[in-house]
């Protein structure tokens, strides 16, 4: 079973930046697709973006231009760099080993507020 642990969430002011980390219990080179998702309580979980084992990334329209996903194979860690954050980006952020494992972390809370 693949375990994922998110970290780096917290309170940030509008316009600020935050970097989330997702540490995985296995070599991320074995994971075809890793992804970041966000969820507001009461709403469905939605995609932020993904990164493949060939380092290709794809983002939701709302994340393009402000969010960047990267990974460090040596550290078995995926990152989500979020810049110019707005209050509507407040949510719980989750990472997932989308393919082939379908495993998820417990989430980290991000609050964008002055």
mmCIF file of N, CA and C in Angstrom:
data_model
loop_
_atom_site.group_PDB
_atom_site.id
_atom_site.type_symbol
_atom_site.label_atom_id
_atom_site.label_comp_id
_atom_site.label_asym_id
_atom_site.label_seq_id
_atom_site.Cartn_x
_atom_site.Cartn_y
_atom_site.Cartn_z
ATOM 1 N N UNK A 1 0.843 -1.191 0.000
ATOM 2 C CA UNK A 1 0.000 0.000 0.000
ATOM 3 C C UNK A 1 0.879 1.242 0.000
ATOM 4 N N UNK A 2 0.540 2.175 -0.860
ATOM 5 C CA UNK A 2 1.310 3.410 -0.988
ATOM 6 C C UNK A 2 0.759 4.436 0.003
ATOM 7 N N UNK A 3 1.647 5.055 0.755
ATOM 8 C CA UNK A 3 1.238 6.103 1.694
ATOM 9 C C UNK A 3 1.779 7.448 1.231
ATOM 10 N N UNK A 4 0.957 8.463 1.369
ATOM 11 C CA UNK A 4 1.327 9.815 0.972
ATOM 12 C C UNK A 4 1.034 10.761 2.136
ATOM 13 N N UNK A 5 1.952 11.679 2.371
ATOM 14 C CA UNK A 5 1.792 12.624 3.469
ATOM 15 C C UNK A 5 2.026 14.041 2.941
ATOM 16 N N UNK A 6 0.998 14.872 3.060
ATOM 17 C CA UNK A 6 1.118 16.269 2.647
ATOM 18 C C UNK A 6 1.627 17.122 3.804
ATOM 19 N N UNK A 7 2.318 18.191 3.459
ATOM 20 C CA UNK A 7 2.759 19.160 4.454
ATOM 21 C C UNK A 7 2.907 20.514 3.789
ATOM 22 N N UNK A 8 3.030 21.545 4.617
ATOM 23 C CA UNK A 8 3.282 22.881 4.088
ATOM 24 C C UNK A 8 2.086 23.801 4.070
ATOM 25 N N UNK A 9 0.924 23.293 4.452
ATOM 26 C CA UNK A 9 -0.252 24.156 4.472
ATOM 27 C C UNK A 9 -0.191 25.157 5.612
ATOM 28 N N UNK A 10 -1.130 26.089 5.596
ATOM 29 C CA UNK A 10 -1.178 27.085 6.654
ATOM 30 C C UNK A 10 -1.941 28.312 6.212
ATOM 31 N N UNK A 11 -1.730 29.380 6.957
ATOM 32 C CA UNK A 11 -2.379 30.650 6.675
ATOM 33 C C UNK A 11 -1.447 31.546 5.875
ATOM 34 N N UNK A 12 -1.960 32.118 4.809
ATOM 35 C CA UNK A 12 -1.167 33.019 3.972
ATOM 36 C C UNK A 12 -2.048 34.191 3.572
ATOM 37 N N UNK A 13 -1.440 35.336 3.432
ATOM 38 C CA UNK A 13 -2.199 36.519 3.036
ATOM 39 C C UNK A 13 -2.478 36.507 1.535
ATOM 40 N N UNK A 14 -3.540 37.153 1.118
ATOM 41 C CA UNK A 14 -3.794 37.263 -0.329
ATOM 42 C C UNK A 14 -2.588 37.851 -1.050
ATOM 43 N N UNK A 15 -2.260 37.251 -2.185
ATOM 44 C CA UNK A 15 -1.084 37.661 -2.944
ATOM 45 C C UNK A 15 0.184 36.931 -2.543
ATOM 46 N N UNK A 16 0.113 36.190 -1.462
ATOM 47 C CA UNK A 16 1.291 35.476 -0.977
ATOM 48 C C UNK A 16 1.501 34.147 -1.688
ATOM 49 N N UNK A 17 2.561 33.464 -1.271
ATOM 50 C CA UNK A 17 2.934 32.182 -1.869
ATOM 51 C C UNK A 17 3.027 31.110 -0.797
ATOM 52 N N UNK A 18 2.900 29.883 -1.253
ATOM 53 C CA UNK A 18 3.001 28.732 -0.353
ATOM 54 C C UNK A 18 3.480 27.555 -1.179
ATOM 55 N N UNK A 19 4.306 26.714 -0.575
ATOM 56 C CA UNK A 19 4.725 25.492 -1.251
ATOM 57 C C UNK A 19 4.293 24.291 -0.425
ATOM 58 N N UNK A 20 3.509 23.442 -1.037
ATOM 59 C CA UNK A 20 3.088 22.200 -0.409
ATOM 60 C C UNK A 20 4.008 21.074 -0.842
ATOM 61 N N UNK A 21 4.190 20.118 0.054
ATOM 62 C CA UNK A 21 4.992 18.931 -0.240
ATOM 63 C C UNK A 21 4.139 17.691 -0.062
ATOM 64 N N UNK A 22 4.463 16.680 -0.836
ATOM 65 C CA UNK A 22 3.795 15.385 -0.735
ATOM 66 C C UNK A 22 4.878 14.322 -0.741
ATOM 67 N N UNK A 23 5.103 13.711 0.393
ATOM 68 C CA UNK A 23 6.127 12.677 0.511
ATOM 69 C C UNK A 23 5.472 11.314 0.384
ATOM 70 N N UNK A 24 6.072 10.478 -0.448
ATOM 71 C CA UNK A 24 5.488 9.184 -0.805
ATOM 72 C C UNK A 24 6.338 8.052 -0.227
ATOM 73 N N UNK A 25 5.690 6.957 0.145
ATOM 74 C CA UNK A 25 6.376 5.863 0.826
ATOM 75 C C UNK A 25 7.142 4.949 -0.118
ATOM 76 N N UNK A 26 6.935 5.107 -1.411
ATOM 77 C CA UNK A 26 7.674 4.312 -2.386
ATOM 78 C C UNK A 26 8.369 5.248 -3.364
ATOM 79 N N UNK A 27 9.216 4.690 -4.190
ATOM 80 C CA UNK A 27 9.873 5.505 -5.202
ATOM 81 C C UNK A 27 8.829 6.095 -6.144
ATOM 82 N N UNK A 28 8.834 7.430 -6.267
ATOM 83 C CA UNK A 28 7.834 8.050 -7.134
ATOM 84 C C UNK A 28 8.128 7.784 -8.613
ATOM 85 N N UNK A 29 9.292 7.236 -8.904
ATOM 86 C CA UNK A 29 9.594 6.840 -10.279
ATOM 87 C C UNK A 29 8.687 5.682 -10.710
ATOM 88 N N UNK A 30 8.105 4.975 -9.735
ATOM 89 C CA UNK A 30 7.219 3.857 -10.042
ATOM 90 C C UNK A 30 5.773 4.294 -10.240
ATOM 91 N N UNK A 31 5.501 5.578 -10.014
ATOM 92 C CA UNK A 31 4.137 6.078 -10.108
ATOM 93 C C UNK A 31 3.955 6.809 -11.433
ATOM 94 N N UNK A 32 3.005 6.348 -12.224
ATOM 95 C CA UNK A 32 2.805 6.932 -13.549
ATOM 96 C C UNK A 32 2.302 8.379 -13.461
ATOM 97 N N UNK A 33 1.341 8.594 -12.569
ATOM 98 C CA UNK A 33 0.739 9.924 -12.457
ATOM 99 C C UNK A 33 0.550 10.275 -10.987
ATOM 100 N N UNK A 34 1.123 11.402 -10.594
ATOM 101 C CA UNK A 34 0.893 11.996 -9.277
ATOM 102 C C UNK A 34 0.078 13.269 -9.478
ATOM 103 N N UNK A 35 -0.800 13.540 -8.523
ATOM 104 C CA UNK A 35 -1.639 14.722 -8.716
ATOM 105 C C UNK A 35 -1.912 15.474 -7.425
ATOM 106 N N UNK A 36 -2.251 16.732 -7.598
ATOM 107 C CA UNK A 36 -2.727 17.577 -6.511
ATOM 108 C C UNK A 36 -4.202 17.896 -6.751
ATOM 109 N N UNK A 37 -4.953 17.836 -5.671
ATOM 110 C CA UNK A 37 -6.371 18.106 -5.741
ATOM 111 C C UNK A 37 -6.735 19.026 -4.581
ATOM 112 N N UNK A 38 -7.878 19.688 -4.705
ATOM 113 C CA UNK A 38 -8.335 20.551 -3.619
ATOM 114 C C UNK A 38 -9.810 20.280 -3.358
ATOM 115 N N UNK A 39 -10.192 20.524 -2.125
ATOM 116 C CA UNK A 39 -11.589 20.286 -1.766
ATOM 117 C C UNK A 39 -12.039 21.292 -0.721
ATOM 118 N N UNK A 40 -13.142 21.931 -0.998
ATOM 119 C CA UNK A 40 -13.798 22.799 -0.028
ATOM 120 C C UNK A 40 -14.869 21.972 0.650
ATOM 121 N N UNK A 41 -14.969 22.026 1.967
ATOM 122 C CA UNK A 41 -15.999 21.228 2.652
ATOM 123 C C UNK A 41 -17.377 21.406 2.034
ATOM 124 N N UNK A 42 -18.001 20.262 1.741
ATOM 125 C CA UNK A 42 -19.318 20.280 1.137
ATOM 126 C C UNK A 42 -19.292 20.216 -0.376
ATOM 127 N N UNK A 43 -18.079 20.378 -0.943
ATOM 128 C CA UNK A 43 -17.941 20.316 -2.400
ATOM 129 C C UNK A 43 -17.162 19.077 -2.801
ATOM 130 N N UNK A 44 -17.215 18.790 -4.085
ATOM 131 C CA UNK A 44 -16.446 17.655 -4.590
ATOM 132 C C UNK A 44 -14.967 18.015 -4.692
ATOM 133 N N UNK A 45 -14.141 16.984 -4.626
ATOM 134 C CA UNK A 45 -12.711 17.185 -4.807
ATOM 135 C C UNK A 45 -12.456 17.519 -6.270
ATOM 136 N N UNK A 46 -11.605 18.509 -6.503
ATOM 137 C CA UNK A 46 -11.329 18.914 -7.881
ATOM 138 C C UNK A 46 -9.834 18.913 -8.156
ATOM 139 N N UNK A 47 -9.520 18.716 -9.396
ATOM 140 C CA UNK A 47 -8.129 18.627 -9.813
ATOM 141 C C UNK A 47 -7.456 19.988 -9.809
ATOM 142 N N UNK A 48 -6.228 20.023 -9.298
ATOM 143 C CA UNK A 48 -5.368 21.197 -9.436
ATOM 144 C C UNK A 48 -4.409 20.973 -10.584
ATOM 145 N N UNK A 49 -3.739 19.821 -10.573
ATOM 146 C CA UNK A 49 -2.820 19.485 -11.640
ATOM 147 C C UNK A 49 -2.165 18.151 -11.395
ATOM 148 N N UNK A 50 -1.475 17.657 -12.421
ATOM 149 C CA UNK A 50 -0.806 16.369 -12.337
ATOM 150 C C UNK A 50 0.607 16.473 -12.874
ATOM 151 N N UNK A 51 1.413 15.488 -12.516
ATOM 152 C CA UNK A 51 2.745 15.336 -13.089
ATOM 153 C C UNK A 51 2.948 13.860 -13.381
ATOM 154 N N UNK A 52 3.490 13.566 -14.549
ATOM 155 C CA UNK A 52 3.678 12.169 -14.937
ATOM 156 C C UNK A 52 5.095 11.709 -14.638
ATOM 157 N N UNK A 53 5.316 10.413 -14.848
ATOM 158 C CA UNK A 53 6.655 9.882 -14.593
ATOM 159 C C UNK A 53 7.643 10.331 -15.668
ATOM 160 N N UNK A 54 7.170 11.024 -16.691
ATOM 161 C CA UNK A 54 8.049 11.648 -17.683
ATOM 162 C C UNK A 54 8.178 13.148 -17.440
ATOM 163 N N UNK A 55 7.732 13.570 -16.237
ATOM 164 C CA UNK A 55 7.824 14.974 -15.828
ATOM 165 C C UNK A 55 6.946 15.913 -16.642
ATOM 166 N N UNK A 56 5.934 15.393 -17.255
ATOM 167 C CA UNK A 56 4.980 16.242 -17.962
ATOM 168 C C UNK A 56 3.916 16.691 -16.978
ATOM 169 N N UNK A 57 3.535 17.935 -17.070
ATOM 170 C CA UNK A 57 2.535 18.488 -16.165
ATOM 171 C C UNK A 57 1.309 18.950 -16.934
ATOM 172 N N UNK A 58 0.207 18.968 -16.205
ATOM 173 C CA UNK A 58 -1.036 19.462 -16.773
ATOM 174 C C UNK A 58 -1.825 20.090 -15.625
ATOM 175 N N UNK A 59 -2.445 21.227 -15.898
ATOM 176 C CA UNK A 59 -3.097 21.983 -14.840
ATOM 177 C C UNK A 59 -4.540 22.295 -15.185
ATOM 178 N N UNK A 60 -5.329 22.490 -14.136
ATOM 179 C CA UNK A 60 -6.668 23.003 -14.351
ATOM 180 C C UNK A 60 -6.557 24.446 -14.831
ATOM 181 N N UNK A 61 -7.611 24.937 -15.436
ATOM 182 C CA UNK A 61 -7.586 26.310 -15.952
ATOM 183 C C UNK A 61 -7.322 27.321 -14.842
ATOM 184 N N UNK A 62 -7.847 27.060 -13.665
ATOM 185 C CA UNK A 62 -7.693 28.023 -12.572
ATOM 186 C C UNK A 62 -6.292 28.006 -11.979
ATOM 187 N N UNK A 63 -5.541 26.940 -12.242
ATOM 188 C CA UNK A 63 -4.189 26.824 -11.692
ATOM 189 C C UNK A 63 -3.112 27.294 -12.662
ATOM 190 N N UNK A 64 -3.430 27.312 -13.937
ATOM 191 C CA UNK A 64 -2.425 27.674 -14.941
ATOM 192 C C UNK A 64 -1.885 29.070 -14.689
ATOM 193 N N UNK A 65 -0.563 29.160 -14.767
ATOM 194 C CA UNK A 65 0.079 30.456 -14.643
ATOM 195 C C UNK A 65 0.447 30.857 -13.235
ATOM 196 N N UNK A 66 -0.215 30.263 -12.241
ATOM 197 C CA UNK A 66 0.085 30.631 -10.847
ATOM 198 C C UNK A 66 0.605 29.456 -10.034
ATOM 199 N N UNK A 67 0.257 28.234 -10.411
ATOM 200 C CA UNK A 67 0.661 27.044 -9.673
ATOM 201 C C UNK A 67 1.652 26.242 -10.505
ATOM 202 N N UNK A 68 2.644 25.635 -9.822
ATOM 203 C CA UNK A 68 3.631 24.811 -10.492
ATOM 204 C C UNK A 68 3.829 23.525 -9.711
ATOM 205 N N UNK A 69 3.735 22.403 -10.418
ATOM 206 C CA UNK A 69 3.975 21.093 -9.812
ATOM 207 C C UNK A 69 5.345 20.613 -10.245
ATOM 208 N N UNK A 70 6.082 20.081 -9.298
ATOM 209 C CA UNK A 70 7.399 19.508 -9.581
ATOM 210 C C UNK A 70 7.597 18.293 -8.692
ATOM 211 N N UNK A 71 8.660 17.585 -8.929
ATOM 212 C CA UNK A 71 8.938 16.406 -8.101
ATOM 213 C C UNK A 71 10.434 16.224 -7.951
ATOM 214 N N UNK A 72 10.819 15.596 -6.861
ATOM 215 C CA UNK A 72 12.213 15.258 -6.584
ATOM 216 C C UNK A 72 12.260 13.749 -6.350
ATOM 217 N N UNK A 73 12.739 13.019 -7.333
ATOM 218 C CA UNK A 73 12.742 11.564 -7.238
ATOM 219 C C UNK A 73 13.608 11.092 -6.083
ATOM 220 N N UNK A 74 14.735 11.752 -5.861
ATOM 221 C CA UNK A 74 15.652 11.331 -4.795
ATOM 222 C C UNK A 74 14.988 11.438 -3.423
ATOM 223 N N UNK A 75 14.053 12.377 -3.279
ATOM 224 C CA UNK A 75 13.378 12.569 -2.000
ATOM 225 C C UNK A 75 11.986 11.940 -1.976
ATOM 226 N N UNK A 76 11.608 11.302 -3.077
ATOM 227 C CA UNK A 76 10.256 10.720 -3.172
ATOM 228 C C UNK A 76 9.188 11.747 -2.809
ATOM 229 N N UNK A 77 9.352 12.940 -3.311
ATOM 230 C CA UNK A 77 8.474 14.043 -2.938
ATOM 231 C C UNK A 77 8.001 14.813 -4.162
ATOM 232 N N UNK A 78 6.734 15.170 -4.111
ATOM 233 C CA UNK A 78 6.135 16.042 -5.123
ATOM 234 C C UNK A 78 5.805 17.375 -4.458
ATOM 235 N N UNK A 79 5.883 18.447 -5.228
ATOM 236 C CA UNK A 79 5.642 19.772 -4.686
ATOM 237 C C UNK A 79 4.540 20.487 -5.460
ATOM 238 N N UNK A 80 3.895 21.411 -4.761
ATOM 239 C CA UNK A 80 2.954 22.312 -5.404
ATOM 240 C C UNK A 80 3.311 23.724 -4.955
ATOM 241 N N UNK A 81 3.879 24.487 -5.880
ATOM 242 C CA UNK A 81 4.196 25.887 -5.606
ATOM 243 C C UNK A 81 3.006 26.737 -6.016
ATOM 244 N N UNK A 82 2.481 27.479 -5.067
ATOM 245 C CA UNK A 82 1.309 28.306 -5.326
ATOM 246 C C UNK A 82 1.678 29.771 -5.113
ATOM 247 N N UNK A 83 1.508 30.552 -6.143
ATOM 248 C CA UNK A 83 1.851 31.974 -6.099
ATOM 249 C C UNK A 83 0.616 32.837 -6.294
ATOM 250 N N UNK A 84 0.715 34.065 -5.808
ATOM 251 C CA UNK A 84 -0.370 35.039 -5.964
ATOM 252 C C UNK A 84 -1.706 34.442 -5.520
ATOM 253 N N UNK A 85 -1.697 33.917 -4.322
ATOM 254 C CA UNK A 85 -2.882 33.226 -3.833
ATOM 255 C C UNK A 85 -4.030 34.188 -3.562
ATOM 256 N N UNK A 86 -5.223 33.704 -3.830
ATOM 257 C CA UNK A 86 -6.435 34.478 -3.603
ATOM 258 C C UNK A 86 -7.320 33.757 -2.587
ATOM 259 N N UNK A 87 -8.181 34.485 -1.898
ATOM 260 C CA UNK A 87 -9.026 33.858 -0.870
ATOM 261 C C UNK A 87 -9.836 32.664 -1.380
ATOM 262 N N UNK A 88 -10.208 32.689 -2.645
ATOM 263 C CA UNK A 88 -11.007 31.567 -3.173
ATOM 264 C C UNK A 88 -10.208 30.287 -3.323
ATOM 265 N N UNK A 89 -8.892 30.373 -3.112
ATOM 266 C CA UNK A 89 -8.055 29.176 -3.157
ATOM 267 C C UNK A 89 -8.000 28.472 -1.787
ATOM 268 N N UNK A 90 -8.676 29.040 -0.804
ATOM 269 C CA UNK A 90 -8.761 28.384 0.500
ATOM 270 C C UNK A 90 -9.453 27.042 0.357
ATOM 271 N N UNK A 91 -8.778 25.986 0.841
ATOM 272 C CA UNK A 91 -9.324 24.634 0.711
ATOM 273 C C UNK A 91 -8.395 23.664 1.417
ATOM 274 N N UNK A 92 -8.828 22.424 1.459
ATOM 275 C CA UNK A 92 -7.932 21.333 1.848
ATOM 276 C C UNK A 92 -7.289 20.801 0.572
ATOM 277 N N UNK A 93 -5.988 20.646 0.612
ATOM 278 C CA UNK A 93 -5.244 20.186 -0.563
ATOM 279 C C UNK A 93 -4.751 18.769 -0.314
ATOM 280 N N UNK A 94 -4.970 17.933 -1.312
ATOM 281 C CA UNK A 94 -4.609 16.521 -1.220
ATOM 282 C C UNK A 94 -3.678 16.140 -2.359
ATOM 283 N N UNK A 95 -2.773 15.224 -2.074
ATOM 284 C CA UNK A 95 -2.001 14.633 -3.160
ATOM 285 C C UNK A 95 -2.445 13.187 -3.323
ATOM 286 N N UNK A 96 -2.296 12.716 -4.546
ATOM 287 C CA UNK A 96 -2.709 11.359 -4.847
ATOM 288 C C UNK A 96 -1.778 10.681 -5.821
ATOM 289 N N UNK A 97 -1.548 9.399 -5.577
ATOM 290 C CA UNK A 97 -0.866 8.553 -6.555
ATOM 291 C C UNK A 97 -1.973 8.022 -7.450
ATOM 292 N N UNK A 98 -2.266 8.792 -8.492
ATOM 293 C CA UNK A 98 -3.465 8.559 -9.290
ATOM 294 C C UNK A 98 -3.372 7.268 -10.082
ATOM 295 N N UNK A 99 -2.214 7.029 -10.650
ATOM 296 C CA UNK A 99 -2.041 5.835 -11.466
ATOM 297 C C UNK A 99 -0.655 5.252 -11.234
ATOM 298 N N UNK A 100 -0.522 3.986 -10.962
ATOM 299 C CA UNK A 100 -1.586 2.988 -10.993
ATOM 300 C C UNK A 100 -2.176 2.660 -9.615
ATOM 301 N N UNK A 101 -1.855 3.426 -8.577
ATOM 302 C CA UNK A 101 -2.182 2.959 -7.230
ATOM 303 C C UNK A 101 -3.506 3.456 -6.664
ATOM 304 N N UNK A 102 -3.956 4.643 -7.032
ATOM 305 C CA UNK A 102 -5.183 5.212 -6.470
ATOM 306 C C UNK A 102 -5.095 5.328 -4.956
ATOM 307 N N UNK A 103 -4.017 5.925 -4.475
ATOM 308 C CA UNK A 103 -3.812 6.155 -3.042
ATOM 309 C C UNK A 103 -3.747 7.654 -2.790
ATOM 310 N N UNK A 104 -4.172 8.057 -1.566
ATOM 311 C CA UNK A 104 -4.320 9.476 -1.268
ATOM 312 C C UNK A 104 -3.760 9.814 0.103
ATOM 313 N N UNK A 105 -3.326 11.041 0.225
ATOM 314 C CA UNK A 105 -2.912 11.528 1.531
ATOM 315 C C UNK A 105 -4.101 12.021 2.327
ATOM 316 N N UNK A 106 -3.814 12.500 3.543
ATOM 317 C CA UNK A 106 -4.862 12.962 4.445
ATOM 318 C C UNK A 106 -5.206 14.431 4.234
ATOM 319 N N UNK A 107 -4.413 15.124 3.469
ATOM 320 C CA UNK A 107 -4.705 16.513 3.152
ATOM 321 C C UNK A 107 -4.003 17.498 4.058
ATOM 322 N N UNK A 108 -3.832 18.705 3.550
ATOM 323 C CA UNK A 108 -3.281 19.802 4.336
ATOM 324 C C UNK A 108 -4.118 21.047 4.039
ATOM 325 N N UNK A 109 -4.396 21.795 5.078
ATOM 326 C CA UNK A 109 -5.306 22.923 4.929
ATOM 327 C C UNK A 109 -4.562 24.179 4.520
ATOM 328 N N UNK A 110 -5.107 24.866 3.538
ATOM 329 C CA UNK A 110 -4.565 26.143 3.093
ATOM 330 C C UNK A 110 -5.649 27.204 3.267
ATOM 331 N N UNK A 111 -5.301 28.247 3.998
ATOM 332 C CA UNK A 111 -6.236 29.349 4.221
ATOM 333 C C UNK A 111 -5.615 30.638 3.707
ATOM 334 N N UNK A 112 -6.301 31.279 2.787
ATOM 335 C CA UNK A 112 -5.822 32.540 2.225
ATOM 336 C C UNK A 112 -6.719 33.649 2.774
ATOM 337 N N UNK A 113 -6.137 34.442 3.660
ATOM 338 C CA UNK A 113 -6.943 35.457 4.335
ATOM 339 C C UNK A 113 -6.045 36.535 4.905
ATOM 340 N N UNK A 114 -6.573 37.747 4.962
ATOM 341 C CA UNK A 114 -5.831 38.838 5.590
ATOM 342 C C UNK A 114 -6.235 38.968 7.056
#
